[in-house]
CSV table of C-alpha atoms and ligand atoms in Angstrom, one decimal:
chain,number,residue,atom,x,y,z
X,1,MET,CA,-22.3,-7.7,-6.5
X,2,GLY,CA,-20.2,-5.0,-7.9
X,3,SER,CA,-18.4,-4.2,-4.7
X,4,VAL,CA,-14.9,-2.9,-5.1
X,5,VAL,CA,-13.7,-5.7,-2.9
X,6,ASP,CA,-15.5,-8.7,-4.2
X,7,ALA,CA,-12.2,-10.3,-5.0
X,8,THR,CA,-13.3,-11.3,-8.4
X,9,ASN,CA,-11.1,-9.8,-11.1
X,10,ASN,CA,-13.8,-7.8,-12.7
X,11,MET,CA,-12.9,-4.3,-13.7
X,12,GLY,CA,-15.9,-2.7,-12.1
X,13,SER,CA,-17.0,0.8,-12.0
X,14,VAL,CA,-14.3,1.9,-9.6
X,15,VAL,CA,-11.8,1.7,-12.3
X,16,ASP,CA,-11.2,5.3,-13.4
X,17,ALA,CA,-8.5,5.4,-16.0
X,18,THR,CA,-8.6,9.2,-16.1
X,19,ASN,CA,-5.9,10.8,-14.1
X,20,ASN,CA,-6.8,12.9,-11.2
X,21,MET,CA,-3.8,13.8,-9.1
X,22,GLY,CA,-5.7,16.6,-7.4
X,23,SER,CA,-4.0,19.3,-5.5
X,24,VAL,CA,-1.0,19.0,-3.3
X,25,VAL,CA,-1.9,18.3,0.3
X,26,ASP,CA,-1.1,21.0,2.7
X,27,ALA,CA,-0.3,19.3,6.0
X,28,THR,CA,1.5,22.2,7.5
X,29,ASN,CA,-1.2,23.9,9.4
X,30,LYS,CA,-2.9,21.1,11.3
X,31,GLU,CA,-2.2,20.5,14.9
X,32,ALA,CA,-4.1,17.3,15.6
X,33,ASN,CA,-3.2,15.7,18.9
X,34,GLY,CA,-0.3,18.1,19.3
X,35,SER,CA,1.8,15.5,17.4
X,36,ALA,CA,4.6,16.5,15.1
X,37,GLN,CA,3.1,17.3,11.7
X,38,THR,CA,5.1,16.8,8.6
X,39,ASN,CA,6.3,20.1,7.4
X,40,LYS,CA,6.4,19.1,3.8
X,41,ASN,CA,3.7,19.5,1.2
X,42,VAL,CA,3.5,16.0,-0.1
X,43,LYS,CA,1.4,14.0,-2.6
X,44,VAL,CA,0.7,10.5,-1.4
X,45,VAL,CA,-0.8,7.5,-3.2
X,46,PHE,CA,-1.7,4.5,-1.1
X,47,VAL,CA,-0.9,1.1,-2.8
X,48,LEU,CA,-3.1,-1.6,-1.4
X,49,GLY,CA,-4.1,-5.2,-2.2
X,50,GLY,CA,-3.6,-8.6,-0.6
X,51,PRO,CA,-0.3,-10.2,0.2
X,52,GLY,CA,1.3,-11.3,-3.0
X,53,SER,CA,-0.9,-9.2,-5.2
X,54,GLY,CA,2.1,-7.4,-6.7
X,55,LYS,CA,2.3,-4.1,-4.9
X,56,GLY,CA,6.1,-4.0,-4.5
X,57,THR,CA,6.6,-5.2,-8.1
X,58,GLN,CA,4.4,-2.5,-9.6
X,59,CYS,CA,5.7,0.2,-7.2
X,60,ALA,CA,9.2,-0.4,-8.7
X,61,ASN,CA,7.8,0.3,-12.2
X,62,ILE,CA,6.0,3.4,-11.0
X,63,VAL,CA,9.1,4.8,-9.4
X,64,GLU,CA,11.0,4.3,-12.7
X,65,HIS,CA,8.4,5.9,-14.9
X,66,PHE,CA,6.7,8.5,-12.8
X,67,GLY,CA,9.3,9.7,-10.3
X,68,TYR,CA,7.7,8.7,-7.1
X,69,THR,CA,9.5,7.6,-4.0
X,70,HIS,CA,8.4,4.1,-2.8
X,71,LEU,CA,7.8,3.6,0.9
X,72,SER,CA,6.9,0.0,1.8
X,73,ALA,CA,5.5,-0.3,5.3
X,74,GLY,CA,6.6,-3.9,5.5
X,75,ASP,CA,10.2,-3.0,4.3
X,76,LEU,CA,10.4,-0.3,6.9
X,77,LEU,CA,9.3,-2.6,9.6
X,78,ARG,CA,11.8,-5.3,8.5
X,79,ALA,CA,14.6,-2.7,8.5
X,80,GLU,CA,13.6,-1.7,12.0
X,81,ILE,CA,14.0,-5.4,13.1
X,82,LYS,CA,17.4,-5.5,11.5
X,83,SER,CA,18.5,-2.3,13.1
X,84,GLY,CA,18.2,-3.9,16.5
X,85,SER,CA,15.6,-1.3,17.7
X,86,GLU,CA,13.9,-1.9,21.0
X,87,ASN,CA,10.7,-2.7,19.1
X,88,GLY,CA,12.4,-5.2,16.9
X,89,THR,CA,11.3,-8.4,18.7
X,90,MET,CA,7.7,-7.2,19.0
X,91,ILE,CA,7.6,-6.4,15.2
X,92,GLN,CA,9.2,-9.7,14.3
X,93,ASN,CA,6.7,-11.6,16.3
X,94,MET,CA,3.8,-9.7,14.8
X,95,ILE,CA,5.0,-10.3,11.2
X,96,LYS,CA,5.5,-14.0,11.9
X,97,GLU,CA,1.9,-14.1,13.1
X,98,GLY,CA,0.6,-12.0,10.2
X,99,LYS,CA,-0.7,-9.4,12.7
X,100,ILE,CA,-0.7,-5.6,12.1
X,101,VAL,CA,1.9,-3.7,14.1
X,102,PRO,CA,0.5,-0.9,16.2
X,103,SER,CA,0.1,2.3,14.1
X,104,GLU,CA,2.4,4.5,16.2
X,105,VAL,CA,5.4,2.4,15.3
X,106,THR,CA,4.7,2.2,11.6
X,107,ILE,CA,3.6,5.8,11.3
X,108,LYS,CA,6.8,7.0,12.9
X,109,LEU,CA,8.8,5.1,10.4
X,110,LEU,CA,6.8,6.4,7.5
X,111,GLN,CA,7.0,10.0,8.8
X,112,ARG,CA,10.7,9.8,9.2
X,113,ALA,CA,11.1,8.4,5.7
X,114,ILE,CA,8.9,11.2,4.2
X,115,GLU,CA,10.9,13.9,6.0
X,116,GLU,CA,14.2,12.4,4.9
X,117,LYS,CA,13.5,12.3,1.2
X,118,GLU,CA,13.8,15.2,-1.1
X,119,ASN,CA,10.9,14.1,-3.2
X,120,ASP,CA,7.3,15.3,-2.7
X,121,LYS,CA,5.6,12.4,-4.3
X,122,PHE,CA,5.3,9.1,-2.4
X,123,LEU,CA,3.8,5.7,-3.0
X,124,ILE,CA,2.9,4.2,0.4
X,125,ASP,CA,2.8,0.5,-0.1
X,126,GLY,CA,1.0,-1.8,2.3
X,127,PHE,CA,-0.4,0.9,4.5
X,128,PRO,CA,-3.0,1.6,5.8
X,129,ARG,CA,-3.8,-2.0,6.5
X,130,ASN,CA,-6.6,-1.5,9.1
X,131,GLU,CA,-8.9,1.2,10.4
X,132,GLU,CA,-6.4,2.1,13.2
X,133,ASN,CA,-3.6,2.6,10.6
X,134,ARG,CA,-5.9,4.8,8.5
X,135,ALA,CA,-7.3,7.0,11.2
X,136,ALA,CA,-4.0,7.5,13.1
X,137,PHE,CA,-2.1,8.4,9.9
X,138,GLU,CA,-4.6,11.0,9.0
X,139,SER,CA,-4.7,12.6,12.4
X,140,VAL,CA,-1.0,12.5,13.0
X,141,THR,CA,0.2,13.6,9.6
X,142,GLY,CA,-2.8,15.5,8.2
X,143,ILE,CA,-2.2,13.8,4.9
X,144,GLU,CA,-5.0,12.5,2.7
X,145,PRO,CA,-4.1,10.3,-0.2
X,146,GLU,CA,-4.6,11.6,-3.7
X,147,PHE,CA,-6.0,8.2,-4.6
X,148,VAL,CA,-5.7,4.5,-3.6
X,149,LEU,CA,-4.3,2.0,-6.1
X,150,PHE,CA,-5.9,-1.3,-5.4
X,151,PHE,CA,-4.5,-4.5,-6.8
X,152,ASP,CA,-7.3,-7.1,-7.0
X,153,CYS,CA,-6.2,-10.7,-7.1
X,154,SER,CA,-7.6,-14.1,-6.1
X,155,GLU,CA,-6.3,-15.8,-3.0
X,156,GLU,CA,-5.3,-18.8,-5.0
X,157,GLU,CA,-3.0,-16.7,-7.2
X,158,MET,CA,-1.6,-14.7,-4.3
X,159,GLU,CA,-0.8,-17.9,-2.4
X,160,ARG,CA,1.0,-19.3,-5.4
X,161,ARG,CA,3.1,-16.2,-5.8
X,162,LEU,CA,3.9,-15.9,-2.1
X,163,LEU,CA,5.1,-19.6,-1.9
X,164,ASN,CA,7.4,-18.8,-4.9
X,165,ARG,CA,8.6,-15.4,-3.8
X,166,ASN,CA,12.0,-16.7,-2.5
X,167,GLN,CA,13.1,-13.6,-0.6
X,168,GLY,CA,13.7,-15.5,2.5
X,169,ARG,CA,10.8,-13.9,4.3
X,170,GLU,CA,9.7,-15.5,7.6
X,171,ASP,CA,6.0,-14.9,6.7
X,172,ASP,CA,6.0,-16.5,3.3
X,173,ASN,CA,5.0,-19.9,4.7
X,174,ILE,CA,1.6,-21.5,4.4
X,175,GLU,CA,0.6,-21.1,8.1
X,176,THR,CA,1.4,-17.4,8.1
X,177,ILE,CA,0.0,-16.8,4.7
X,178,ARG,CA,-3.4,-18.1,5.8
X,179,LYS,CA,-3.4,-15.8,8.8
X,180,ARG,CA,-2.4,-12.8,6.6
X,181,PHE,CA,-5.3,-13.6,4.3
X,182,ASN,CA,-7.7,-13.6,7.3
X,183,VAL,CA,-6.3,-10.3,8.5
X,184,TYR,CA,-6.6,-8.9,4.9
X,185,MET,CA,-10.3,-9.9,4.6
X,186,GLU,CA,-11.3,-8.7,8.1
X,187,SER,CA,-9.2,-5.6,8.6
X,188,SER,CA,-7.7,-4.4,5.3
X,189,LEU,CA,-10.6,-4.7,2.9
X,190,PRO,CA,-12.8,-2.4,5.0
X,191,VAL,CA,-10.1,0.3,4.5
X,192,ILE,CA,-10.4,-0.1,0.8
X,193,GLU,CA,-14.2,0.1,1.0
X,194,TYR,CA,-13.8,3.3,3.1
X,195,TYR,CA,-11.8,5.0,0.3
X,196,ASP,CA,-14.1,3.5,-2.4
X,197,ALA,CA,-17.0,5.3,-0.8
X,198,LYS,CA,-15.0,8.5,-1.2
X,199,GLY,CA,-14.4,7.8,-4.9
X,200,LYS,CA,-10.7,7.4,-4.3
X,201,VAL,CA,-10.1,3.8,-5.3
X,202,ARG,CA,-8.5,2.9,-8.7
X,203,LYS,CA,-8.9,-0.9,-9.0
X,204,ILE,CA,-6.5,-2.9,-11.1
X,205,ASP,CA,-6.9,-6.5,-12.2
X,206,ALA,CA,-3.7,-7.8,-10.7
X,207,ALA,CA,-4.0,-11.5,-11.7
X,208,LYS,CA,-2.7,-10.7,-15.2
X,209,PRO,CA,1.0,-10.9,-16.2
X,210,ILE,CA,3.3,-8.1,-14.7
X,211,GLU,CA,3.5,-6.2,-18.0
X,212,GLU,CA,-0.2,-6.1,-18.5
X,213,VAL,CA,-0.8,-5.0,-14.9
X,214,PHE,CA,1.7,-2.2,-15.5
X,215,GLU,CA,-0.2,-1.1,-18.6
X,216,ALA,CA,-3.3,-0.6,-16.5
X,217,VAL,CA,-1.2,1.2,-13.8
X,218,LYS,CA,0.3,3.5,-16.4
X,219,ALA,CA,-3.2,4.5,-17.6
X,220,ILE,CA,-3.9,5.7,-14.1
X,221,PHE,CA,-0.7,7.7,-13.6
X,222,THR,CA,-0.5,9.3,-17.0
X,223,PRO,CA,-2.0,12.7,-17.0
X,224,ALA,CA,-5.1,12.8,-19.2
X,225,SER,CA,-3.6,15.6,-21.3
X,226,GLU,CA,-0.8,13.2,-22.4
X,227,LYS,CA,-3.0,10.4,-23.5
X,228,VAL,CA,-3.3,9.9,-27.2
X,229,ALA,CA,-6.9,10.1,-28.3
X,230,ALA,CA,-8.2,6.7,-29.5
D,301,ADP,N1,1.5,-10.0,-12.2
D,301,ADP,C1,2.2,-10.9,-11.7
D,301,ADP,N2,2.2,-12.2,-12.2
D,301,ADP,C2,3.0,-13.2,-11.7
D,301,ADP,N3,3.8,-13.0,-10.6
D,301,ADP,C3,3.9,-11.8,-10.1
D,301,ADP,C4,3.1,-10.7,-10.6
D,301,ADP,N4,3.4,-9.6,-9.8
D,301,ADP,C5,4.3,-10.0,-8.9
D,301,ADP,N5,4.6,-11.2,-9.1
D,301,ADP,C6,5.5,-12.0,-8.2
D,301,ADP,O1,4.8,-12.4,-7.1
D,301,ADP,C7,5.5,-12.3,-5.9
D,301,ADP,C8,4.9,-11.3,-5.0
D,301,ADP,O2,5.0,-10.0,-5.6
D,301,ADP,P1,5.2,-8.7,-4.7
D,301,ADP,O3,5.4,-7.5,-5.6
D,301,ADP,O4,6.2,-8.9,-3.6
D,301,ADP,O5,3.7,-8.5,-4.0
D,301,ADP,P2,3.2,-7.8,-2.7
D,301,ADP,O6,4.2,-6.7,-2.4
D,301,ADP,O7,1.8,-7.3,-3.0
D,301,ADP,O8,3.2,-8.8,-1.6
D,301,ADP,C9,6.9,-11.9,-6.3
D,301,ADP,O9,7.7,-13.0,-6.4
D,301,ADP,C10,6.7,-11.3,-7.7
D,301,ADP,O10,7.8,-11.4,-8.6
D,302,CDP,N1,0.9,-1.3,7.7
D,302,CDP,C1,1.5,-2.5,7.9
D,302,CDP,C2,2.2,-3.2,6.9
D,302,CDP,C3,2.8,-4.3,7.2
D,302,CDP,N2,2.8,-4.8,8.5
D,302,CDP,C4,3.4,-6.1,8.8
D,302,CDP,O1,4.3,-6.5,7.9
D,302,CDP,C5,3.9,-7.7,7.2
D,302,CDP,C6,4.4,-7.8,5.8
D,302,CDP,O2,3.8,-6.7,5.1
D,302,CDP,P1,4.3,-6.4,3.6
D,302,CDP,O3,3.5,-5.3,3.1
D,302,CDP,O4,5.7,-6.4,3.5
D,302,CDP,O5,3.7,-7.8,2.9
D,302,CDP,P2,3.2,-8.0,1.4
D,302,CDP,O6,1.8,-7.6,1.2
D,302,CDP,O7,4.2,-7.2,0.5
D,302,CDP,O8,3.4,-9.5,1.2
D,302,CDP,C7,2.4,-7.8,7.5
D,302,CDP,O9,1.8,-9.1,7.4
D,302,CDP,C8,2.3,-7.2,8.9
D,302,CDP,O10,2.7,-8.2,9.8
D,302,CDP,C9,2.1,-4.1,9.5
D,302,CDP,O11,2.1,-4.6,10.6
D,302,CDP,N3,1.5,-3.0,9.2
D,303,MG,MG1,5.2,-6.1,-0.7
């Protein structure tokens, strides 16, 4: 049905291999909710896709080739558990259940990470994962993504990858994986549809081998002016 989120691996019309980094977002002058706004002009790309679709793997490649800083919402939450923070137990329980942690917690971690880094280009991986994440991030930080990189992969393949990930994660077991797939379908896909309606989604066939996926990713990040004419 040609929808961006039909979970088939077809490279539908949302794939736009031209590069469109747009202008740098100016988040300095907004005062939404009276919350602390980030005082940096930053360029953000959201990296979305189901659990096991390869977001973290490809972000590492993008960092190496294109000079972005990688911020994984899941990694920041896991670090927060390890640090012994007062929210640690709550976060741990939510991750075990495959649930989305309340936005204020995750956004604080993302904001702090953005402020701490020298860089002005960020890949935000695994966020926003639901409508609450999306709307709260926008109103708290005033940041709009340049575009959304969407890794499209079948559940069957994602499940196989997660069960072989071997990073000792408490959520890489079949019970939690099933819950995460449900949350992904119900809460995360609508966010991707939201950005697709704004023409911001760059969809990648993520079921291919890592190197082939990165070739498609490169085409999106390479400025059009640097592409060799065919
Ligand atoms: N294109 C790919 N083909 C096969 N395995 C992959 C591919 N991309 C990633 N993997 C593997 O799948 C697992 C999940 O990848 P990861 O990058 O952690 O995904 P995500 O961050 O989207 O959950 C890892 O073990 C990774 O090495
Ligand atoms: N925006 C986010 C991102 C992750 N998380 C939690 O962290 C878990 C792991 O996220 P992750 O991005 O590391 O997972 P993968 O997609 O990389 O497998 C999710 O299942 C959620 O429980 C969250 O609550 N909110
Ligand atoms: Mg990941």
